Structures are given as structure tokens and as C-alpha cells.
């Protein structure tokens, strides 16, 4: 409530600042705006920035630290017997306080001290909200007054405003870097916690995967073993099947569209392939699970083969179909980048069109095509929904495409869906898998993108 | 090409098979044979290309066809007509099942035993009393009157009407008892069981009962998520693109940012889910299943797409525009904001729409941040528990009921419809504003 109010107040003050700045700048030179250093609207923006920016920064810093501060205050007031203990019990205590403060029942009778703490916590939060409102609003008003005071014919308002805008632009472009840093740090941090329980060698080279851990000591059959080889093998198997579908079909489609198809055909085919590329993966997953898998199974049974109902073949074929437009549009680009003079030279020697394509165009485009295939492989490895919906969950070390296998992404998704505790090796193993997945796809992408880049420069 | 020349050179010597020496080596039979073979290879190659395209198109048709075939019927739902007498005592007790049952029994006076009546009760959706309750709540004057109303039928009856069960199979293999089939047939014959447009599908939230489940909640969840995504990623993406394209000096740092953005665009989407789980949920303690967190994750995911598209659009604006603006005294920032950016806007918009379409269809990262929850209520705010359309599809696809398969397909059709609209808008925008300098 206070936040909405503050946002409204800030917006209003910023607007008022703009108006005041503009009119005051014009008034300071008696309406002869040519005597101002900057046009009046820059003066307006200048005052508006003074009014809005400091308060906004305060607002961000405050909301980021407020919950933590209030919790520390509350915890320091509790007796030691509650707050000392292992990390888990403190985390539980914090969760209880938060739930009670938000009026959610914890489902058990809480310690009156905790209830009291929750009440105090809610009180702190409320107080903090109102004081933020007061401080923020007065900061905005002060900023507005200061900005207004600075306005005059000699104020270099435009450079000042442009400096702020420039900083904002830089900050925006750093978000992408921060995202990568965030990905690497979060994966690394959680994976290291996992590797402190399970040795990295056992994880990377073990051949038995069953992440279920025993909850009680006397439970049967849930030892929890984290050998990821079956997952890597399953991922590889499905990727190979997908590539066996996508690369020939995608490449031939690209060749046909760029070298053979007439204008009329192309105007119909390109959008069709784009539709194929725009279909969400969950739809492919549904198609794989409900149409392709039964089809593969019935065909296999017709041939007298034993086909699992969640065969790797069905998931792989559908994934291949998903990747066809990806391969074809990337190959289309590199084939079109091959200079026409090479083709003309080949025709001049009497080669037919297909000979030209096979012996001149494709070798010239080969680095780009290899890069396209690498990007496609990286996509197949990272694809989640198709395999989650259409391939199995049991880790199965096999090269038989008719059997069910599981993949890295499937395991990540199933390990982390539903209720989970952050500390169990079962949950953390997903981050270990994620780290491997990230590194592998990163290498593929880096190499492929570099190839594409150098190759493009060669013909430009 | 060298081997071609060599082979032609070999053709100069007449082959032993030919008796008369050829007048020209171009007329030799060996040459003609080779030419035929080369032309045949040409045709084969061309055919292979056409076959590849045809295969891709066939897959598209197969995919869409199978989903339309499965999902088209979900836009209709079976309803049962009842003459309900609303006893004021029942209304006071909020016992709305009783009047419905009485009305149903009245249509089958011959059924008096308990087993038979249980069959009749199962014809109606378990949500039918709530429909009646909502009706009375809207118009309290209905108490004590007799009304002709249509209420939802159970999903099995719905499927029977749509032909989902085979009547010629014996009872044990059909999955639906003969008694129910007979009762439904009797209702059909009297016109008291009919199909109407399925509004539940569009308005309701999720439910364990297929006939009461809808994608209303998921659509609102998707909208809220997309709103957050758009509010964050569009301004940030455009600003980053403007900086990198127009202001950034060419040095190691900006090179690093560029490589980084290209790589980020190719990172598997599930990795973004792990990021969201570890950072937003684990570190910042944001609520699970909230559209706010989903939107944040999606924003980070679509950011590279928007940056790359915006940079391409900015690059397409010719330098003469910038020079003209600078020449009449505009500052670099004014040049960009007043001249370059407006000219690049159509291209940026197209890229943005495509990025949003991708975010709308994305599922995997949202699974990890808990948006795969069974949520009956339509969400009202950014921190309410919510699910999105693709995740709803994923959850329904797991349900064994035949009626859920139908609804999954219908949800997919709606999702695809929205995506095609978005992509179509992008294509049209590109066509309208396409500009050659």
C-alpha cells in the first residue's frame, strides 16, 4: 500500500518538477529562450531527475534491505535457545515468523515467543513502510527544490541530463553481463555444495543414477547414487536421433529453397517453416507423447520389435522436426552468403546445378553449416519439454533407440518440480547437471558463433 | 571440376563397344551416357530437396492436424436440461444438489432403486450444484420457483456425446457402464442432453474434474507474466542496443559484452530457470509460483533477443541521417533519440514481438520456479500464485482422462492462435514499414 502511494507521489513530483523547471527556465530569461544554454524542456527534465532519481535509488536500496533488517532486529530480540542451532532450524524459525506475520497458519502450535516475534516483525515492516514513504517523499521534495534553485540562464542542463541518460544506457547494457555472472555464480555455488557431498568423479563417471535419498535410516532401496553417465548417454542418444532427422532434412530444405525454389514457392514455404519454428516446445512434447510415441510403438510392434512406450526414438524424431527450421534458416543464410561469382564460375565450366551445389557451394559454405549444426546440437541438448513429456524418467544406460532413456534436462526438471528442500543432495544434483549442461552448450555456442563470425567476414 | 575435364578427355578415345568412330566426342555414346547420368543425378538431387521440404511441411500438417482433430470438440460441452424446483428450505440450507437430483429423477420415473439413482447422479457434473448456487446468488427471487436450466454434464457423458466411447464394445472394455449409456441415450432422445459452446474452458481456473477445468486462470497468469517481461526487457533491451550500437567505444569491454549477449541468446532456457530458482527464490526470497518471478526470468531470457534485433534495426539506419542531424547542431544523444531511434522503431518492434511470442510459449524455466502448481483461482496480482498457458498444457497432458486430452489440445490451439497472431503482426509490421535506403 505504502509502495503504491510512494510510486504515485514520486510520479507526481517528477511531473511537477518537469513543469516547474521548464517554466522557470523560460521565466529566468524573461521569455527570450534563445539566451538559455539549453532549451527549456531540458531544464524541465533536469529538475524532474533531481526530484525522482535520488528518491528512486533510496527506494530500491530500502526495499532490498528492509526485510533482512527487520528480521535481524526481531531475531536479536529472541532468546538464544531459539536462534542458536544449525542453519536449518534457524531457516525454519524465519519461515515461521514470515508466515505468521503474513497471517498464514504454520499448521502447528507455535511458541508464544515466535508469535510475538512475528507480531513485532509485521510491526517493523509497517513502520518501515511508512518511514520509507516519509523519507522518500521528503527527499523528492528536497531534490525538486534543489533542482529548481539551480535553474538559470547559465545552467548547462542538457549535458547534465545527457550524462544521466548515458549512465542509464551503460547500466542497461551491463544487465546482460550480470545475467551471465548470475548464471555462472548460482550454478557454481550450488554445484560446489553438491560436490562437497558427492565426489565430482563419481558424478561424472558413475554409471548408476538414482537420486532418491533415504529419508529414514531404515528405509529400503534409496541409497542415492549420482552417477550421471546414463543421463549423458541418454541425452547423446536423443540428440543423435534428432540430428539424424534435422540435419539432412534441414540442409536439403535450405538448398532447395535457396537454389531451386521459385519466388512463388518460397513465399509459401518460408512462412510455413517459420510457423514450425514458432511452435512452443510444449506442443511438440504433447505431439511426441500422444501421437508419435504410440505410432512408433505400433510400427515397431508390427515389425515384431519390443518398443518401450516412451522410446528415445519418438522423442528424438519430434525433436529433430523441431530443429529442422533452425538448421534450415541458418544454412539458408550461409548458402546465400556464398558469392554468386563462385556459382557462375562453376556453371561456366559446364557443371550442372547439383554439381555446383555439391562441389562448390557446399564446400564454400561448410564452416557455416558446421556452425549451424553445432548450434542445433546445443539446442537439442538443452531442449527440455519434449524429453520431459515424451521420454522416460528411469536412468537407463543403453544405445537402443527403442528403449526409454532419460536426459539431463528431464532430470533437472523432475528433480526441481514440486516440494523440495534446498540442502538435500537430490535437489543440489540438479545444479550439478545444470553446470555440465551450461558448460557444454557454452562451448558449442562459443565455437559455432566464432566460426560464423570469421566466416561471414571472409565473404563480406 | 577437374575430374569432369579429365573424364571428358578420356571420352576422346572411342570405347571398345562402339563400332563406328564418333564424329565428335560430344556425340559419343559414353558422353551421352554420362550426361544422362549427370542429369539423372541432378533430378535426384532436386527431388531430394523437394522431398525434404515436403517432409517438413508434412510434419507441420500432421502436428497441426492431430491437434485440431483432438481438440476441436473441446469447444463444445454437453449440458443437461432440468426442470428444477427450488425449494426455499434447500436454498436456505444451501443444499443445491437435492433439487438437481429431484429434477433428474423426475425425468426417469421408472428408476427407483439406489444403484439406478446413483447412475443418474453421475450424469451431472459434480460442479452442477455450484452452477445452480451461482444462479440463485445472482437472482435470489428464484427461490421457490421452478426453472428450466441447463447444467454441465459429467465429462464421461460429454465424451460419450462426442463419440469418445465406442458403443459397440462390451461394457468391460468401454470404460463406461451400459446403464449410463442407456440413461444418456434416453436424455439425448428427449432433447434434454445437448451440446453448447464451452464457456467454461475460457473462464474457469484449473480443476481435477475435466468438465470444470478451464484456461481462464492460465491466460490471466500468462498476461501478468508477459506484462512484467515486457515492462522490464523492452526498455532495457532497447537502451542496451542503443548504447552498444551508437555510443560504445570499440574495445575489449564492449567486445566482451557483445560475445556475451550472443552466447546468452543460445543458453538453454532451463538454465534460466535454475538462475531464477537460485537467485530470485533462494537468494532474494521472492514468492514461488508468482508471475513477478516468472516475468523476471522471462525478461532475462528475452533480453538478448531484443538487443540483437534492435541492434540490427539501428544498424540499418544509414549514417547520412546521423550526419545530417549532427550537422545542424544536435547532440549525439539528440541525434539518436530524435532521429535514429524513431526510424529504427519498426524493426525494433518486430524483434520485440517475436521475443514476446517466444516468452509466451516458453515452459521449462517456469517449471523450476514453481509455476507448475494446481491453481484453481484466477490470479489477481503479480505475487499471487499463478500458472501460465504452456505450463497448464504441460500439466493437463499428464492427466489420464480422455476429456483432459481434448482440453489440452484446445488449449494448444488457443496458444497457437495467439502466437500466429503475434507473428503475423510482426510480419505485417515488417511489410508496412520496410524501407530501403
PDB file of N, CA and C in Angstrom, chain B residues 205-206 214-226 228 281 287-295 363 365-393 395:
ATOM      1  N   UNK B 205     -10.719 -21.628 -13.794  1.00  0.00           N
ATOM      2  CA  UNK B 205      -9.339 -21.987 -13.486  1.00  0.00           C
ATOM      3  C   UNK B 205      -9.183 -23.483 -13.624  1.00  0.00           C
ATOM      4  N   UNK B 206      -8.099 -24.008 -13.074  1.00  0.00           N
ATOM      5  CA  UNK B 206      -7.852 -25.442 -13.195  1.00  0.00           C
ATOM      6  C   UNK B 206      -8.805 -26.197 -12.277  1.00  0.00           C
ATOM      7  N   UNK B 214     -10.684 -25.050 -16.844  1.00  0.00           N
ATOM      8  CA  UNK B 214     -10.576 -24.081 -17.934  1.00  0.00           C
ATOM      9  C   UNK B 214      -9.213 -23.426 -17.924  1.00  0.00           C
ATOM     10  N   UNK B 215      -8.979 -22.614 -18.927  1.00  0.00           N
ATOM     11  CA  UNK B 215      -7.672 -21.976 -19.017  1.00  0.00           C
ATOM     12  C   UNK B 215      -7.743 -20.498 -18.660  1.00  0.00           C
ATOM     13  N   UNK B 216      -8.888 -20.077 -18.059  1.00  0.00           N
ATOM     14  CA  UNK B 216      -9.026 -18.672 -17.689  1.00  0.00           C
ATOM     15  C   UNK B 216      -7.891 -18.213 -16.794  1.00  0.00           C
ATOM     16  N   UNK B 217      -7.612 -19.013 -15.746  1.00  0.00           N
ATOM     17  CA  UNK B 217      -6.548 -18.664 -14.818  1.00  0.00           C
ATOM     18  C   UNK B 217      -5.201 -18.615 -15.505  1.00  0.00           C
ATOM     19  N   UNK B 218      -4.969 -19.596 -16.387  1.00  0.00           N
ATOM     20  CA  UNK B 218      -3.672 -19.657 -17.062  1.00  0.00           C
ATOM     21  C   UNK B 218      -3.493 -18.471 -18.001  1.00  0.00           C
ATOM     22  N   UNK B 219      -4.586 -18.061 -18.650  1.00  0.00           N
ATOM     23  CA  UNK B 219      -4.472 -16.924 -19.565  1.00  0.00           C
ATOM     24  C   UNK B 219      -4.128 -15.659 -18.788  1.00  0.00           C
ATOM     25  N   UNK B 220      -4.818 -15.457 -17.645  1.00  0.00           N
ATOM     26  CA  UNK B 220      -4.508 -14.275 -16.830  1.00  0.00           C
ATOM     27  C   UNK B 220      -3.061 -14.346 -16.336  1.00  0.00           C
ATOM     28  N   UNK B 221      -2.644 -15.550 -15.909  1.00  0.00           N
ATOM     29  CA  UNK B 221      -1.261 -15.725 -15.464  1.00  0.00           C
ATOM     30  C   UNK B 221      -0.270 -15.398 -16.561  1.00  0.00           C
ATOM     31  N   UNK B 222      -0.573 -15.871 -17.775  1.00  0.00           N
ATOM     32  CA  UNK B 222       0.313 -15.588 -18.900  1.00  0.00           C
ATOM     33  C   UNK B 222       0.385 -14.092 -19.158  1.00  0.00           C
ATOM     34  N   UNK B 223      -0.773 -13.420 -19.091  1.00  0.00           N
ATOM     35  CA  UNK B 223      -0.804 -11.977 -19.350  1.00  0.00           C
ATOM     36  C   UNK B 223       0.030 -11.232 -18.318  1.00  0.00           C
ATOM     37  N   UNK B 224      -0.147 -11.598 -17.036  1.00  0.00           N
ATOM     38  CA  UNK B 224       0.598 -10.907 -15.979  1.00  0.00           C
ATOM     39  C   UNK B 224       2.090 -11.122 -16.164  1.00  0.00           C
ATOM     40  N   UNK B 225       2.469 -12.386 -16.455  1.00  0.00           N
ATOM     41  CA  UNK B 225       3.886 -12.695 -16.641  1.00  0.00           C
ATOM     42  C   UNK B 225       4.453 -11.897 -17.806  1.00  0.00           C
ATOM     43  N   UNK B 226       3.691 -11.886 -18.891  1.00  0.00           N
ATOM     44  CA  UNK B 226       4.166 -11.200 -20.092  1.00  0.00           C
ATOM     45  C   UNK B 226       4.289  -9.687 -19.848  1.00  0.00           C
ATOM     46  N   UNK B 228       5.078  -8.220 -17.004  1.00  0.00           N
ATOM     47  CA  UNK B 228       6.338  -7.984 -16.286  1.00  0.00           C
ATOM     48  C   UNK B 228       7.508  -8.098 -17.257  1.00  0.00           C
ATOM     49  N   UNK B 281      14.405 -16.884  -6.024  1.00  0.00           N
ATOM     50  CA  UNK B 281      13.713 -17.576  -4.932  1.00  0.00           C
ATOM     51  C   UNK B 281      14.643 -17.834  -3.768  1.00  0.00           C
ATOM     52  N   UNK B 287       8.398 -14.865  -3.702  1.00  0.00           N
ATOM     53  CA  UNK B 287       7.418 -15.948  -3.583  1.00  0.00           C
ATOM     54  C   UNK B 287       7.493 -16.929  -4.761  1.00  0.00           C
ATOM     55  N   UNK B 288       7.222 -18.200  -4.460  1.00  0.00           N
ATOM     56  CA  UNK B 288       7.160 -19.199  -5.528  1.00  0.00           C
ATOM     57  C   UNK B 288       5.901 -18.984  -6.349  1.00  0.00           C
ATOM     58  N   UNK B 289       5.906 -19.507  -7.570  1.00  0.00           N
ATOM     59  CA  UNK B 289       4.727 -19.532  -8.449  1.00  0.00           C
ATOM     60  C   UNK B 289       4.213 -18.154  -8.826  1.00  0.00           C
ATOM     61  N   UNK B 290       4.956 -17.087  -8.523  1.00  0.00           N
ATOM     62  CA  UNK B 290       4.406 -15.754  -8.770  1.00  0.00           C
ATOM     63  C   UNK B 290       4.722 -15.291 -10.196  1.00  0.00           C
ATOM     64  N   UNK B 291       3.753 -14.636 -10.844  1.00  0.00           N
ATOM     65  CA  UNK B 291       4.016 -14.080 -12.183  1.00  0.00           C
ATOM     66  C   UNK B 291       5.179 -13.098 -12.173  1.00  0.00           C
ATOM     67  N   UNK B 292       5.403 -12.448 -11.019  1.00  0.00           N
ATOM     68  CA  UNK B 292       6.507 -11.486 -10.924  1.00  0.00           C
ATOM     69  C   UNK B 292       7.842 -12.170 -11.215  1.00  0.00           C
ATOM     70  N   UNK B 293       8.073 -13.304 -10.550  1.00  0.00           N
ATOM     71  CA  UNK B 293       9.336 -14.018 -10.736  1.00  0.00           C
ATOM     72  C   UNK B 293       9.402 -14.620 -12.140  1.00  0.00           C
ATOM     73  N   UNK B 294       8.265 -15.185 -12.575  1.00  0.00           N
ATOM     74  CA  UNK B 294       8.225 -15.724 -13.936  1.00  0.00           C
ATOM     75  C   UNK B 294       8.571 -14.650 -14.957  1.00  0.00           C
ATOM     76  N   UNK B 295       8.003 -13.461 -14.761  1.00  0.00           N
ATOM     77  CA  UNK B 295       8.269 -12.370 -15.690  1.00  0.00           C
ATOM     78  C   UNK B 295       9.727 -11.945 -15.655  1.00  0.00           C
ATOM     79  N   UNK B 363       8.144 -22.807 -21.488  1.00  0.00           N
ATOM     80  CA  UNK B 363       7.642 -23.581 -20.359  1.00  0.00           C
ATOM     81  C   UNK B 363       8.713 -23.916 -19.342  1.00  0.00           C
ATOM     82  N   UNK B 365      11.679 -22.956 -17.965  1.00  0.00           N
ATOM     83  CA  UNK B 365      12.175 -22.222 -16.795  1.00  0.00           C
ATOM     84  C   UNK B 365      11.084 -22.007 -15.750  1.00  0.00           C
ATOM     85  N   UNK B 366       9.824 -21.928 -16.212  1.00  0.00           N
ATOM     86  CA  UNK B 366       8.745 -21.666 -15.266  1.00  0.00           C
ATOM     87  C   UNK B 366       8.460 -22.883 -14.400  1.00  0.00           C
ATOM     88  N   UNK B 367       8.775 -24.080 -14.915  1.00  0.00           N
ATOM     89  CA  UNK B 367       8.574 -25.273 -14.094  1.00  0.00           C
ATOM     90  C   UNK B 367       9.430 -25.179 -12.836  1.00  0.00           C
ATOM     91  N   UNK B 368      10.648 -24.676 -12.999  1.00  0.00           N
ATOM     92  CA  UNK B 368      11.593 -24.689 -11.890  1.00  0.00           C
ATOM     93  C   UNK B 368      11.259 -23.652 -10.834  1.00  0.00           C
ATOM     94  N   UNK B 369      10.582 -22.572 -11.220  1.00  0.00           N
ATOM     95  CA  UNK B 369      10.277 -21.573 -10.200  1.00  0.00           C
ATOM     96  C   UNK B 369       8.864 -21.756  -9.664  1.00  0.00           C
ATOM     97  N   UNK B 370       8.352 -22.972  -9.834  1.00  0.00           N
ATOM     98  CA  UNK B 370       7.129 -23.336  -9.126  1.00  0.00           C
ATOM     99  C   UNK B 370       5.842 -22.881  -9.764  1.00  0.00           C
ATOM    100  N   UNK B 371       5.878 -22.511 -11.047  1.00  0.00           N
ATOM    101  CA  UNK B 371       4.603 -22.120 -11.665  1.00  0.00           C
ATOM    102  C   UNK B 371       3.813 -23.340 -12.106  1.00  0.00           C
ATOM    103  N   UNK B 372       4.362 -24.536 -11.870  1.00  0.00           N
ATOM    104  CA  UNK B 372       3.646 -25.742 -12.220  1.00  0.00           C
ATOM    105  C   UNK B 372       2.840 -26.181 -10.997  1.00  0.00           C
ATOM    106  N   UNK B 373       1.877 -25.371 -10.622  1.00  0.00           N
ATOM    107  CA  UNK B 373       1.097 -25.667  -9.431  1.00  0.00           C
ATOM    108  C   UNK B 373      -0.370 -25.800  -9.819  1.00  0.00           C
ATOM    109  N   UNK B 374      -1.075 -26.569  -8.998  1.00  0.00           N
ATOM    110  CA  UNK B 374      -2.504 -26.737  -9.259  1.00  0.00           C
ATOM    111  C   UNK B 374      -3.225 -25.531  -8.679  1.00  0.00           C
ATOM    112  N   UNK B 375      -3.659 -24.632  -9.540  1.00  0.00           N
ATOM    113  CA  UNK B 375      -4.226 -23.368  -9.065  1.00  0.00           C
ATOM    114  C   UNK B 375      -5.643 -23.210  -9.609  1.00  0.00           C
ATOM    115  N   UNK B 376      -6.584 -23.176  -8.675  1.00  0.00           N
ATOM    116  CA  UNK B 376      -7.987 -23.133  -9.069  1.00  0.00           C
ATOM    117  C   UNK B 376      -8.438 -21.698  -9.306  1.00  0.00           C
ATOM    118  N   UNK B 377      -7.900 -20.780  -8.509  1.00  0.00           N
ATOM    119  CA  UNK B 377      -8.370 -19.400  -8.599  1.00  0.00           C
ATOM    120  C   UNK B 377      -7.658 -18.652  -9.715  1.00  0.00           C
ATOM    121  N   UNK B 378      -8.367 -17.715 -10.280  1.00  0.00           N
ATOM    122  CA  UNK B 378      -7.748 -16.834 -11.257  1.00  0.00           C
ATOM    123  C   UNK B 378      -6.886 -15.833 -10.483  1.00  0.00           C
ATOM    124  N   UNK B 379      -5.601 -15.684 -10.847  1.00  0.00           N
ATOM    125  CA  UNK B 379      -4.738 -14.773 -10.078  1.00  0.00           C
ATOM    126  C   UNK B 379      -5.150 -13.316 -10.259  1.00  0.00           C
ATOM    127  N   UNK B 380      -4.920 -12.515  -9.201  1.00  0.00           N
ATOM    128  CA  UNK B 380      -5.320 -11.106  -9.257  1.00  0.00           C
ATOM    129  C   UNK B 380      -4.157 -10.148  -9.215  1.00  0.00           C
ATOM    130  N   UNK B 381      -2.981 -10.639  -8.815  1.00  0.00           N
ATOM    131  CA  UNK B 381      -1.858  -9.712  -8.699  1.00  0.00           C
ATOM    132  C   UNK B 381      -0.569 -10.386  -9.093  1.00  0.00           C
ATOM    133  N   UNK B 382       0.495  -9.584  -9.088  1.00  0.00           N
ATOM    134  CA  UNK B 382       1.778 -10.096  -9.559  1.00  0.00           C
ATOM    135  C   UNK B 382       2.406 -11.078  -8.596  1.00  0.00           C
ATOM    136  N   UNK B 383       1.953 -11.102  -7.350  1.00  0.00           N
ATOM    137  CA  UNK B 383       2.580 -12.029  -6.415  1.00  0.00           C
ATOM    138  C   UNK B 383       1.636 -13.173  -6.039  1.00  0.00           C
ATOM    139  N   UNK B 384       0.447 -13.224  -6.631  1.00  0.00           N
ATOM    140  CA  UNK B 384      -0.436 -14.367  -6.410  1.00  0.00           C
ATOM    141  C   UNK B 384       0.164 -15.606  -7.066  1.00  0.00           C
ATOM    142  N   UNK B 385      -0.212 -16.754  -6.529  1.00  0.00           N
ATOM    143  CA  UNK B 385       0.201 -17.976  -7.204  1.00  0.00           C
ATOM    144  C   UNK B 385      -0.515 -18.065  -8.540  1.00  0.00           C
ATOM    145  N   UNK B 386       0.219 -18.404  -9.563  1.00  0.00           N
ATOM    146  CA  UNK B 386      -0.392 -18.460 -10.884  1.00  0.00           C
ATOM    147  C   UNK B 386       0.317 -19.506 -11.715  1.00  0.00           C
ATOM    148  N   UNK B 387      -0.309 -19.854 -12.818  1.00  0.00           N
ATOM    149  CA  UNK B 387       0.338 -20.694 -13.796  1.00  0.00           C
ATOM    150  C   UNK B 387       0.159 -20.019 -15.146  1.00  0.00           C
ATOM    151  N   UNK B 388       0.870 -20.492 -16.147  1.00  0.00           N
ATOM    152  CA  UNK B 388       0.732 -19.877 -17.469  1.00  0.00           C
ATOM    153  C   UNK B 388       0.238 -20.925 -18.449  1.00  0.00           C
ATOM    154  N   UNK B 389      -0.173 -20.478 -19.607  1.00  0.00           N
ATOM    155  CA  UNK B 389      -0.826 -21.365 -20.560  1.00  0.00           C
ATOM    156  C   UNK B 389       0.039 -22.577 -20.942  1.00  0.00           C
ATOM    157  N   UNK B 390       1.305 -22.390 -21.323  1.00  0.00           N
ATOM    158  CA  UNK B 390       2.096 -23.575 -21.695  1.00  0.00           C
ATOM    159  C   UNK B 390       2.253 -24.562 -20.541  1.00  0.00           C
ATOM    160  N   UNK B 391       2.385 -24.034 -19.317  1.00  0.00           N
ATOM    161  CA  UNK B 391       2.534 -24.939 -18.179  1.00  0.00           C
ATOM    162  C   UNK B 391       1.223 -25.679 -17.920  1.00  0.00           C
ATOM    163  N   UNK B 392       0.103 -24.956 -18.096  1.00  0.00           N
ATOM    164  CA  UNK B 392      -1.197 -25.609 -17.961  1.00  0.00           C
ATOM    165  C   UNK B 392      -1.309 -26.758 -18.966  1.00  0.00           C
ATOM    166  N   UNK B 393      -0.842 -26.527 -20.176  1.00  0.00           N
ATOM    167  CA  UNK B 393      -0.859 -27.571 -21.200  1.00  0.00           C
ATOM    168  C   UNK B 393      -0.018 -28.753 -20.746  1.00  0.00           C
ATOM    169  N   UNK B 395       0.674 -29.639 -17.715  1.00  0.00           N
ATOM    170  CA  UNK B 395       0.045 -30.371 -16.605  1.00  0.00           C
ATOM    171  C   UNK B 395      -1.124 -31.206 -17.088  1.00  0.00           C
TER     172      UNK B 395
END
